[in-house]
Amino acid sequence: MFTAFARYRRPLAALGILGPTAYLSYKYYNTPVPASTFQISIRQRTADGKVERVPMSLPLLPHHEVERRLKQHEILARLPHGWRYTTSQVNSNDPIEDAHASAVVSPGELGSSAGEMLMFAVMDGHGGFWTSKLLSKTLLPGVALELQTLNEVSPENSKGSGIVPGLLAYVKSAFSPHGSSSSTPPPVHKPKVFASDPTYVQIAMKTAFANLDSEIVNAPYRMLAPILSQLGNSPLDLEKYPMLLPSLLPALSGSCALVALVDTTHNNLYVACTGDSRAVAGVVDADGRWKVDVLTEDQTGRNPTELKRLQSEHPADEVDHVVQRGRILGGLEPSRAFGDSRYKWPRAFQERLAQALSGTDQVLRKPPAALRTPPYVTSEPVLTHRHFNTSPPAGGPALRFVVLATDGLWDELSSSEVVALVGAHLRGTRGPVPKAELAGSLAEGGNLGLDGKQIQRKPYTAGESWTFEDENLSTHLIRNALGGGNAMELRKSMSIPAPHSRRFRDDITVTVVWWEDHDTLVGAAESGSAQPPIRARL
């Protein structure tokens, strides 16, 4: 990934003349000095307008600064009923375009067996941080409110109620120039009964996604239409409309979103995916070995299912244009996202808005050349449901953990590698482990899903290893994604500043959720029912 380090050497002393003292001096000065810089290749425009690659020398961050940046956003939390989760993130963009959220929602008074609904989300923004930041404040409250409404009416009469006014007010105020009137989302009142039917829970989640994106995309449209009509051909003065820009920015940028709900009352796991973030589960099989269960598909133009869907939603003469080079209209990689009004608004409206903004600091990109029948991007999530058993029968498979991560992690690690890394960590593995050895710890089969990015991964070499040194499982995955057991590779990766770092790595946000049962995870050695920890090699 990077060019070799420069090494500095000192002249050789005349050993025969100066004796032992000279030998010690020779050994000191000829010991390779750790490099303080390294080189990357960057693109640079020459005087004649051509773009060429030139070397760029960068300072190498010290070890302690790399560790600080790796761990500065760590979260490690213990939840009710033995559930645990970690979150960590590392930026490449400055500011970071990823976001995350979590919440615990009480189901109300259900007697002694009452449990909670655990909610987790990661958001992968693009074109700015505005959409992902807004989603981190509003998406989980929106889902919770839809679930609350689902419990207040009978399933037969429930067709999705939409977001209640309290949440709409919160969404609208989230990017107010004066800030939200409250630092917390509107309260979610405890329902008397929590719905246990997976069909209706998934409807509620889809409704929350759709209504929130509708507000993001349509609110500025509704606000702008009368303003542009009054202006005619005059430029837009943003200072006269202080609410316009905070409403407009989340619509102009975009974000993928991945939400996991753990219903601890009914032992149901729900995953809702909009975009190309990915959720992967680790399942313990009858022999105590880890199996991979990929819970989502990468929603990109390279995904055959998404390609077929997009082509079916537009006229026949657009079949060859809706996806170009694996991207939507040749530009956007994810085929589902919040915001991204450039792919949802009519061309005439976008061109009129661009004209009105031409005299301001806000530059609006031109509509895609092939845009004819929007929308081309949807926020509708694809839902996955799994039933888990915290007390599985002897020898039965058991879902033990779920990893949610933005695509920055999956650019570097496969689903199988992630399950192996988390599974071995939960069983107590520490220190360096050869990559090939860890790969052999997984059981064959499983659900490997579909890689919508079609990344070609290189085979392991003899000297490559993983490292197990972090308590936080999310940081553990990020460290291994960026360097594995090669600490110097990690230092170089973390030392590249924005915007150059974006050529080498993306923003990475990881949340790991697991149910902690020592006996199941580690296994009873005398029974041989579970695989023992992998022994680290020094």
Coordinates of C-alpha atoms in Angstrom, one line a residue:
M1 CA 0.0 0.0 0.0
F2 CA 2.8 2.4 0.8
T3 CA 6.4 2.9 -0.4
A4 CA 9.2 1.6 1.6
F5 CA 10.6 3.5 4.5
A6 CA 13.8 5.5 4.0
R7 CA 16.6 4.3 6.2
Y8 CA 19.5 6.4 7.5
R9 CA 23.0 5.0 8.1
R10 CA 26.2 6.5 9.5
P11 CA 29.7 6.1 8.1
L12 CA 31.6 3.0 9.1
A13 CA 34.4 3.6 11.6
A14 CA 37.8 1.9 11.2
L15 CA 37.4 -1.0 13.7
G16 CA 40.9 -2.3 13.5
I17 CA 42.4 1.0 14.5
L18 CA 40.0 2.2 17.1
G19 CA 39.2 -1.1 18.8
P20 CA 36.2 -2.0 21.0
T21 CA 35.1 1.6 21.5
A22 CA 34.9 2.0 17.8
Y23 CA 32.9 -1.3 17.5
L24 CA 30.3 -0.1 19.9
S25 CA 30.2 3.2 18.0
Y26 CA 29.8 1.4 14.7
K27 CA 27.0 -0.8 16.1
Y28 CA 25.1 2.2 17.5
Y29 CA 25.3 4.3 14.3
N30 CA 24.6 1.4 12.0
T31 CA 21.5 0.3 13.8
P32 CA 18.6 1.3 11.4
V33 CA 16.9 4.4 12.8
P34 CA 13.1 4.2 12.8
A35 CA 11.9 6.3 10.0
S36 CA 10.1 9.5 10.8
T37 CA 8.6 9.8 7.3
F38 CA 7.1 7.7 4.6
Q39 CA 5.8 8.3 1.1
I40 CA 2.5 8.0 -0.7
S41 CA 1.6 8.8 -4.3
I42 CA -0.9 11.6 -5.0
R43 CA -2.5 13.1 -8.0
Q44 CA -1.3 16.6 -8.9
R45 CA -2.3 18.9 -11.8
T46 CA 0.7 20.3 -13.7
A47 CA 1.1 23.8 -15.2
D48 CA -0.2 22.6 -18.6
G49 CA -3.4 21.1 -17.0
K50 CA -2.4 17.5 -17.0
V51 CA -2.9 15.2 -14.0
E52 CA 0.1 13.1 -12.9
R53 CA 1.1 11.1 -9.9
V54 CA 3.8 12.5 -7.7
P55 CA 5.4 11.3 -4.5
M56 CA 4.4 13.0 -1.2
S57 CA 6.4 12.6 2.0
L58 CA 4.4 12.4 5.2
P59 CA 5.4 12.4 8.9
L60 CA 4.8 9.1 10.7
L61 CA 2.5 9.4 13.7
P62 CA 4.1 8.1 17.0
H63 CA 2.6 4.9 18.4
H64 CA 0.8 6.6 21.3
E65 CA -1.0 9.0 18.9
V66 CA -2.1 6.1 16.7
E67 CA -3.5 4.4 19.8
R68 CA -5.2 7.5 20.9
R69 CA -7.0 8.0 17.6
L70 CA -8.0 4.3 17.4
K71 CA -9.6 4.4 20.8
Q72 CA -10.9 8.0 21.3
H73 CA -14.5 7.1 20.2
E74 CA -14.7 3.7 22.0
I75 CA -18.0 2.6 23.7
L76 CA -18.3 -0.5 25.8
A77 CA -21.6 -1.0 27.5
R78 CA -23.4 -3.8 29.5
L79 CA -27.1 -4.1 28.8
P80 CA -29.9 -6.0 30.6
H81 CA -30.1 -9.8 30.5
G82 CA -26.5 -10.4 29.6
W83 CA -26.3 -8.4 26.4
R84 CA -23.2 -6.4 25.6
Y85 CA -22.1 -4.1 22.9
T86 CA -19.1 -2.1 21.7
T87 CA -18.8 0.7 19.2
S88 CA -15.8 2.4 17.7
Q89 CA -15.0 4.5 14.7
V90 CA -12.0 6.0 12.9
N91 CA -12.3 8.8 10.4
S92 CA -10.8 9.2 7.0
N93 CA -12.9 12.3 5.9
D94 CA -12.5 15.4 7.9
P95 CA -15.0 15.8 9.4
I96 CA -16.1 12.2 9.5
E97 CA -19.2 11.4 7.5
D98 CA -20.1 8.2 9.4
A99 CA -22.4 8.3 12.5
H100 CA -24.0 5.8 14.9
A101 CA -26.7 5.5 17.5
S102 CA -28.1 3.2 20.1
A103 CA -31.1 3.0 22.4
V104 CA -32.8 0.7 24.9
V105 CA -36.6 0.8 24.8
S106 CA -38.7 -0.7 27.6
P107 CA -41.7 -2.8 26.5
G108 CA -43.7 -1.7 29.6
E109 CA -45.0 -3.9 32.3
L110 CA -45.0 -7.5 31.1
G111 CA -44.5 -9.2 34.4
S112 CA -41.3 -10.9 35.6
S113 CA -40.4 -12.0 32.1
A114 CA -40.3 -8.4 30.7
G115 CA -37.4 -7.6 28.5
E116 CA -36.2 -4.6 26.5
M117 CA -35.9 -3.7 22.8
L118 CA -32.2 -3.0 22.1
M119 CA -31.7 -0.8 19.1
F120 CA -28.4 -0.1 17.2
A121 CA -27.6 1.8 14.1
V122 CA -24.6 2.8 11.9
M123 CA -24.9 5.4 9.2
D124 CA -22.5 5.9 6.3
G125 CA -22.7 9.4 4.9
H126 CA -21.6 10.7 1.6
G127 CA -21.3 14.1 0.1
G128 CA -21.1 15.5 3.6
F129 CA -22.1 14.6 7.1
W130 CA -25.5 16.4 7.3
T131 CA -27.7 13.4 6.4
S132 CA -25.9 10.9 8.6
K133 CA -25.8 13.3 11.6
L134 CA -29.5 13.9 11.3
L135 CA -30.2 10.2 11.1
S136 CA -28.2 9.6 14.2
K137 CA -30.6 11.8 16.1
T138 CA -33.9 10.8 14.5
L139 CA -33.9 7.3 13.0
L140 CA -34.1 5.2 16.1
P141 CA -36.7 7.5 17.8
G142 CA -38.7 7.2 14.5
V143 CA -38.5 3.4 14.6
A144 CA -39.4 3.4 18.3
L145 CA -42.4 5.6 17.8
E146 CA -43.7 3.4 14.9
L147 CA -43.4 0.4 17.2
Q148 CA -45.2 2.2 19.9
T149 CA -48.1 3.0 17.5
L150 CA -48.1 -0.6 16.4
N151 CA -48.8 -1.6 20.0
E152 CA -51.6 0.9 20.4
V153 CA -53.7 -0.5 17.6
S154 CA -54.7 -3.9 16.5
P155 CA -52.5 -5.5 13.8
E156 CA -55.6 -5.9 11.5
N157 CA -56.1 -2.1 11.4
S158 CA -52.4 -1.1 11.3
K159 CA -51.2 0.0 7.9
G160 CA -48.4 2.3 9.2
S161 CA -49.3 5.5 10.9
G162 CA -46.4 7.7 9.8
I163 CA -44.2 9.7 12.1
V164 CA -46.1 11.5 14.9
P165 CA -45.9 15.3 15.0
G166 CA -43.5 15.3 18.0
L167 CA -40.9 13.5 16.0
L168 CA -41.5 15.7 12.9
A169 CA -40.8 18.8 15.1
Y170 CA -37.7 17.2 16.4
V171 CA -36.4 16.3 12.9
K172 CA -37.1 19.9 11.7
S173 CA -35.4 21.4 14.7
A174 CA -32.3 19.2 14.6
F175 CA -30.5 21.4 12.1
S176 CA -32.0 24.7 13.2
P177 CA -29.5 27.6 13.4
H178 CA -30.5 27.9 17.0
G179 CA -30.2 24.2 17.7
S180 CA -32.8 21.8 18.8
S181 CA -35.1 22.9 21.6
S182 CA -34.1 19.7 23.4
S183 CA -30.9 17.8 23.5
T184 CA -32.9 14.5 23.5
P185 CA -35.5 13.0 21.2
P186 CA -39.1 13.2 22.2
P187 CA -39.9 10.7 24.9
V188 CA -41.1 7.2 23.8
H189 CA -43.9 6.3 26.2
K190 CA -44.0 2.7 27.4
P191 CA -46.6 0.7 25.6
K192 CA -48.7 -1.8 27.5
V193 CA -48.0 -4.7 25.0
F194 CA -45.1 -5.1 22.6
A195 CA -46.0 -6.6 19.2
S196 CA -44.4 -10.0 18.7
D197 CA -45.4 -10.6 15.1
P198 CA -42.3 -10.2 12.9
T199 CA -44.4 -9.2 9.9
Y200 CA -45.8 -6.1 11.6
V201 CA -42.6 -5.2 13.3
Q202 CA -40.9 -5.1 9.9
I203 CA -43.8 -3.0 8.5
A204 CA -43.2 -0.5 11.3
M205 CA -39.5 -0.3 10.5
K206 CA -40.1 0.2 6.8
T207 CA -42.7 2.9 7.6
A208 CA -40.2 4.8 9.9
F209 CA -37.5 4.7 7.2
A210 CA -39.9 5.9 4.4
N211 CA -41.5 8.7 6.4
L212 CA -38.2 10.1 7.7
D213 CA -36.6 10.2 4.2
S214 CA -39.8 11.8 2.9
E215 CA -39.4 14.6 5.4
I216 CA -35.7 15.0 4.6
V217 CA -36.2 15.2 0.8
N218 CA -39.6 16.9 0.6
A219 CA -39.4 19.5 3.4
P220 CA -36.9 21.7 1.5
Y221 CA -38.9 21.1 -1.7
R222 CA -42.1 22.4 -0.1
M223 CA -40.2 25.3 1.4
L224 CA -38.4 26.3 -1.8
A225 CA -41.3 26.0 -4.3
P226 CA -43.1 29.2 -3.3
I227 CA -39.8 31.1 -2.7
L228 CA -38.5 30.3 -6.2
S229 CA -41.8 31.2 -7.7
Q230 CA -41.7 34.7 -6.1
L231 CA -38.0 35.2 -7.0
G232 CA -38.4 34.7 -10.7
N233 CA -34.9 34.9 -12.1
S234 CA -33.5 36.8 -9.1
P235 CA -30.8 35.2 -7.0
L236 CA -31.7 33.7 -3.6
D237 CA -30.7 35.5 -0.4
L238 CA -30.1 32.8 2.1
E239 CA -30.0 35.3 5.0
K240 CA -33.7 36.1 4.5
Y241 CA -34.5 32.4 5.0
P242 CA -32.5 31.2 8.0
M243 CA -34.4 27.8 8.1
L244 CA -33.7 27.0 4.4
L245 CA -30.1 25.9 4.5
P246 CA -30.4 23.6 7.6
S247 CA -33.3 21.9 5.8
L248 CA -31.6 21.8 2.5
L249 CA -28.2 20.3 3.5
P250 CA -29.5 16.9 4.7
A251 CA -31.4 16.6 1.4
L252 CA -28.3 17.4 -0.7
S253 CA -26.0 15.0 1.0
G254 CA -26.8 11.4 1.5
S255 CA -26.4 8.5 3.9
C256 CA -26.8 4.7 4.1
A257 CA -28.4 3.3 7.3
L258 CA -28.2 0.0 9.0
V259 CA -30.5 -0.7 12.0
A260 CA -30.6 -3.8 14.3
L261 CA -33.4 -4.4 16.8
V262 CA -33.0 -7.1 19.4
D263 CA -36.4 -8.0 21.0
T264 CA -35.3 -9.6 24.2
T265 CA -38.9 -10.4 25.2
H266 CA -39.6 -12.6 22.1
N267 CA -36.0 -13.5 21.1
N268 CA -36.3 -11.8 17.7
L269 CA -33.5 -10.1 15.8
Y270 CA -34.5 -7.6 13.0
V271 CA -32.0 -6.0 10.7
A272 CA -33.1 -3.2 8.3
C273 CA -30.5 -2.2 5.6
T274 CA -30.6 0.8 3.3
G275 CA -27.4 1.0 1.3
D276 CA -24.1 -0.9 1.4
S277 CA -23.3 -1.1 5.1
R278 CA -23.4 -4.7 6.2
A279 CA -24.6 -6.8 9.1
V280 CA -23.1 -10.2 9.9
A281 CA -24.0 -12.7 12.6
G282 CA -21.8 -15.3 14.3
V283 CA -23.5 -18.6 14.9
V284 CA -22.1 -21.5 17.1
D285 CA -22.8 -24.8 15.5
A286 CA -23.3 -28.2 17.1
D287 CA -19.6 -28.8 17.3
G288 CA -18.9 -25.4 18.9
R289 CA -17.4 -23.9 15.7
W290 CA -18.3 -20.5 14.4
K291 CA -20.4 -20.2 11.2
V292 CA -21.1 -17.1 9.2
D293 CA -24.6 -15.7 8.6
V294 CA -24.6 -12.6 6.5
L295 CA -27.8 -10.7 7.3
T296 CA -27.7 -8.1 4.5
E297 CA -26.8 -7.7 0.8
D298 CA -24.7 -4.8 -0.3
Q299 CA -27.2 -2.6 -2.2
T300 CA -25.2 -1.3 -5.1
G301 CA -25.5 -1.3 -8.9
R302 CA -23.3 -4.4 -9.0
N303 CA -25.8 -6.4 -7.1
P304 CA -27.9 -8.3 -9.7
T305 CA -31.1 -8.0 -7.5
E306 CA -30.7 -4.3 -7.2
L307 CA -29.9 -3.9 -10.9
K308 CA -33.0 -5.8 -11.9
R309 CA -35.2 -3.8 -9.5
L310 CA -33.9 -0.5 -10.8
Q311 CA -34.4 -1.5 -14.4
S312 CA -38.0 -2.6 -13.7
E313 CA -38.8 0.8 -12.1
H314 CA -38.0 2.9 -15.2
P315 CA -39.0 2.9 -18.9
A316 CA -37.5 0.3 -21.2
D317 CA -35.3 2.9 -23.0
E318 CA -33.5 3.6 -19.7
V319 CA -32.5 0.0 -19.0
D320 CA -28.9 0.6 -20.2
H321 CA -28.5 3.9 -18.3
V322 CA -29.9 3.5 -14.8
V323 CA -26.7 1.8 -13.8
Q324 CA -23.4 2.7 -15.4
R325 CA -20.1 1.3 -14.4
G326 CA -21.8 -0.3 -11.3
R327 CA -23.1 3.1 -10.1
I328 CA -26.5 4.7 -10.2
L329 CA -26.7 6.9 -13.3
G330 CA -22.9 6.6 -13.3
G331 CA -22.4 8.5 -10.1
L332 CA -23.7 7.1 -6.8
E333 CA -22.5 3.6 -5.6
P334 CA -25.3 2.7 -3.1
S335 CA -28.7 2.0 -4.8
R336 CA -30.6 2.8 -1.6
A337 CA -30.0 5.8 0.6
F338 CA -31.5 8.6 2.6
G339 CA -31.2 12.1 1.2
D340 CA -29.4 12.2 -2.2
S341 CA -32.1 14.5 -3.6
R342 CA -29.9 14.8 -6.7
Y343 CA -31.3 11.4 -7.7
K344 CA -34.8 12.1 -6.4
W345 CA -35.8 15.7 -7.4
P346 CA -37.0 16.5 -10.9
R347 CA -34.4 18.0 -13.2
A348 CA -36.3 21.3 -13.7
F349 CA -36.4 21.9 -10.0
Q350 CA -32.7 21.1 -9.5
E351 CA -31.7 23.5 -12.4
R352 CA -33.9 26.3 -11.0
L353 CA -32.5 25.8 -7.5
A354 CA -28.9 25.9 -8.9
Q355 CA -29.7 29.1 -10.7
A356 CA -31.1 30.7 -7.5
L357 CA -28.0 29.6 -5.5
S358 CA -25.5 30.7 -8.1
G359 CA -24.8 34.0 -6.2
T360 CA -24.2 32.3 -2.8
D361 CA -21.5 30.2 -1.3
Q362 CA -23.7 27.1 -1.7
V363 CA -22.7 25.3 -4.9
L364 CA -25.2 22.8 -6.3
R365 CA -24.0 20.0 -8.5
K366 CA -25.7 19.5 -11.8
P367 CA -28.3 16.7 -12.1
P368 CA -26.9 13.5 -13.5
A369 CA -26.9 13.6 -17.3
A370 CA -29.1 10.5 -17.6
L371 CA -31.7 11.7 -15.1
R372 CA -35.2 11.5 -16.7
T373 CA -37.7 9.7 -14.4
P374 CA -36.7 10.2 -10.8
P375 CA -36.5 8.9 -8.2
Y376 CA -33.6 6.5 -8.9
V377 CA -32.6 6.0 -5.3
T378 CA -34.9 4.8 -2.5
S379 CA -34.7 4.7 1.3
E380 CA -36.8 1.6 1.6
P381 CA -34.8 -0.9 3.6
V382 CA -34.5 -4.6 3.0
L383 CA -35.5 -6.5 6.2
T384 CA -34.0 -9.6 7.7
H385 CA -35.5 -11.5 10.7
R386 CA -33.8 -14.2 12.8
H387 CA -35.1 -15.9 15.9
F388 CA -32.5 -16.6 18.5
N389 CA -32.5 -18.7 21.6
T390 CA -30.5 -17.7 24.6
S391 CA -30.9 -21.2 26.0
P392 CA -30.5 -23.4 22.9
P393 CA -30.9 -27.2 23.2
A394 CA -27.7 -29.2 23.7
G395 CA -25.9 -29.5 20.4
G396 CA -28.2 -26.9 18.6
P397 CA -26.9 -23.9 16.7
A398 CA -27.0 -20.6 18.5
L399 CA -26.7 -17.0 17.2
R400 CA -24.2 -15.4 19.5
F401 CA -23.3 -12.0 18.1
V402 CA -24.0 -9.5 15.3
V403 CA -21.6 -7.0 13.7
L404 CA -22.9 -3.8 12.1
A405 CA -20.4 -1.8 10.1
T406 CA -20.1 0.8 7.4
D407 CA -18.5 -0.2 4.2
G408 CA -15.1 1.1 5.3
L409 CA -14.6 -2.1 7.3
W410 CA -15.9 -4.4 4.5
D411 CA -13.5 -2.8 2.1
E412 CA -10.7 -4.4 4.2
L413 CA -12.2 -7.5 5.8
S414 CA -14.5 -10.2 4.5
S415 CA -17.5 -11.4 6.4
S416 CA -15.8 -14.7 7.3
E417 CA -12.7 -12.8 8.6
V418 CA -14.9 -10.6 10.8
V419 CA -16.8 -13.6 12.3
A420 CA -13.5 -15.4 12.9
L421 CA -11.9 -12.4 14.6
V422 CA -14.9 -11.7 16.9
G423 CA -15.5 -15.4 17.7
A424 CA -11.9 -16.0 18.6
H425 CA -11.8 -12.9 20.7
L426 CA -14.9 -13.9 22.7
R427 CA -13.2 -17.3 23.4
G428 CA -10.2 -15.6 24.9
T429 CA -7.6 -15.6 22.2
R430 CA -4.9 -12.9 22.7
G431 CA -1.7 -12.0 20.9
P432 CA -0.8 -12.6 17.3
V433 CA -2.4 -15.4 15.3
P434 CA -1.5 -16.5 11.8
K435 CA -4.2 -15.5 9.3
A436 CA -4.4 -18.9 7.7
E437 CA -4.8 -20.6 11.1
L438 CA -7.7 -18.4 12.1
A439 CA -9.4 -18.9 8.8
G440 CA -9.3 -22.7 9.5
S441 CA -11.3 -22.2 12.7
L442 CA -14.5 -21.5 10.9
A443 CA -17.0 -24.3 10.1
E444 CA -17.8 -24.9 6.5
G445 CA -21.0 -23.7 5.0
G446 CA -23.0 -20.9 6.4
N447 CA -24.7 -18.0 4.7
L448 CA -21.9 -15.9 3.0
G449 CA -24.3 -13.5 1.3
L450 CA -23.6 -11.4 -1.7
D451 CA -20.7 -9.0 -2.0
G452 CA -22.1 -6.0 -3.9
K453 CA -18.7 -4.5 -4.3
Q454 CA -17.0 -7.6 -5.8
I455 CA -13.7 -6.9 -4.0
Q456 CA -10.9 -9.2 -5.1
R457 CA -9.0 -10.2 -2.0
K458 CA -5.4 -11.5 -2.0
P459 CA -4.5 -14.9 -0.6
Y460 CA -2.7 -14.9 2.7
T461 CA 1.1 -15.0 2.8
A462 CA 3.1 -17.1 5.3
G463 CA 4.1 -14.2 7.5
E464 CA 0.7 -12.5 7.8
S465 CA -1.0 -12.4 11.1
W466 CA -4.0 -11.0 13.0
T467 CA -3.5 -9.4 16.4
F468 CA -5.7 -9.7 19.5
E469 CA -4.8 -6.9 21.9
D470 CA -8.0 -4.7 22.3
E471 CA -10.7 -5.2 24.9
N472 CA -13.1 -3.3 22.7
L473 CA -14.4 -5.7 20.0
S474 CA -15.1 -2.9 17.6
T475 CA -11.6 -1.4 17.9
H476 CA -10.2 -4.9 17.6
L477 CA -11.9 -5.2 14.1
I478 CA -10.7 -1.7 13.0
R479 CA -7.1 -2.4 14.1
N480 CA -7.1 -5.7 12.1
A481 CA -8.7 -4.0 9.1
L482 CA -6.0 -1.4 8.9
G483 CA -2.9 -3.3 9.8
G484 CA -3.6 -6.7 11.3
G485 CA -0.5 -7.9 13.1
N486 CA 1.7 -5.4 11.1
A487 CA 1.9 -2.5 13.5
M488 CA 3.9 -0.4 11.1
E489 CA 1.2 -0.8 8.4
L490 CA -1.3 0.4 10.9
R491 CA 0.8 3.5 11.8
K492 CA 1.2 4.4 8.1
S493 CA -2.5 4.0 7.4
M494 CA -3.4 6.2 10.4
S495 CA -0.8 8.8 9.5
I496 CA -2.3 9.8 6.1
P497 CA -4.3 13.0 6.6
A498 CA -7.5 13.9 4.8
P499 CA -8.2 14.3 2.0
H500 CA -5.4 12.0 0.8
S501 CA -6.4 9.2 3.3
R502 CA -9.6 8.7 1.3
R503 CA -7.6 7.0 -1.5
F504 CA -6.4 4.4 1.0
R505 CA -9.3 3.9 3.4
D506 CA -12.8 5.1 4.2
D507 CA -14.4 6.2 7.4
I508 CA -15.0 3.1 9.5
T509 CA -17.7 2.7 12.2
V510 CA -18.3 -0.7 13.8
T511 CA -20.8 -1.9 16.4
V512 CA -20.7 -5.4 17.9
V513 CA -23.6 -6.8 19.9
W514 CA -23.4 -10.1 21.7
W515 CA -25.1 -12.1 24.3
E516 CA -22.6 -13.2 27.0
D517 CA -22.8 -16.8 28.2
H518 CA -19.4 -18.0 29.3
D519 CA -20.3 -21.7 29.2
T520 CA -21.5 -21.5 25.6
L521 CA -18.7 -19.2 24.3
V522 CA -15.8 -20.9 25.9
G523 CA -17.2 -24.3 26.2
A524 CA -16.6 -27.0 28.8
A525 CA -13.2 -28.6 28.1
E526 CA -14.2 -31.9 29.5
S527 CA -17.2 -32.3 27.2
G528 CA -15.3 -31.1 24.1
S529 CA -18.6 -29.4 23.0
A530 CA -16.9 -26.1 22.0
Q531 CA -13.7 -25.2 20.3
P532 CA -11.0 -24.0 22.7
P533 CA -9.3 -20.6 22.3
I534 CA -6.8 -20.3 19.5
R535 CA -3.3 -20.1 21.0
A536 CA -1.4 -17.0 20.0
R537 CA 2.0 -17.5 18.5
L538 CA 4.8 -15.2 19.5

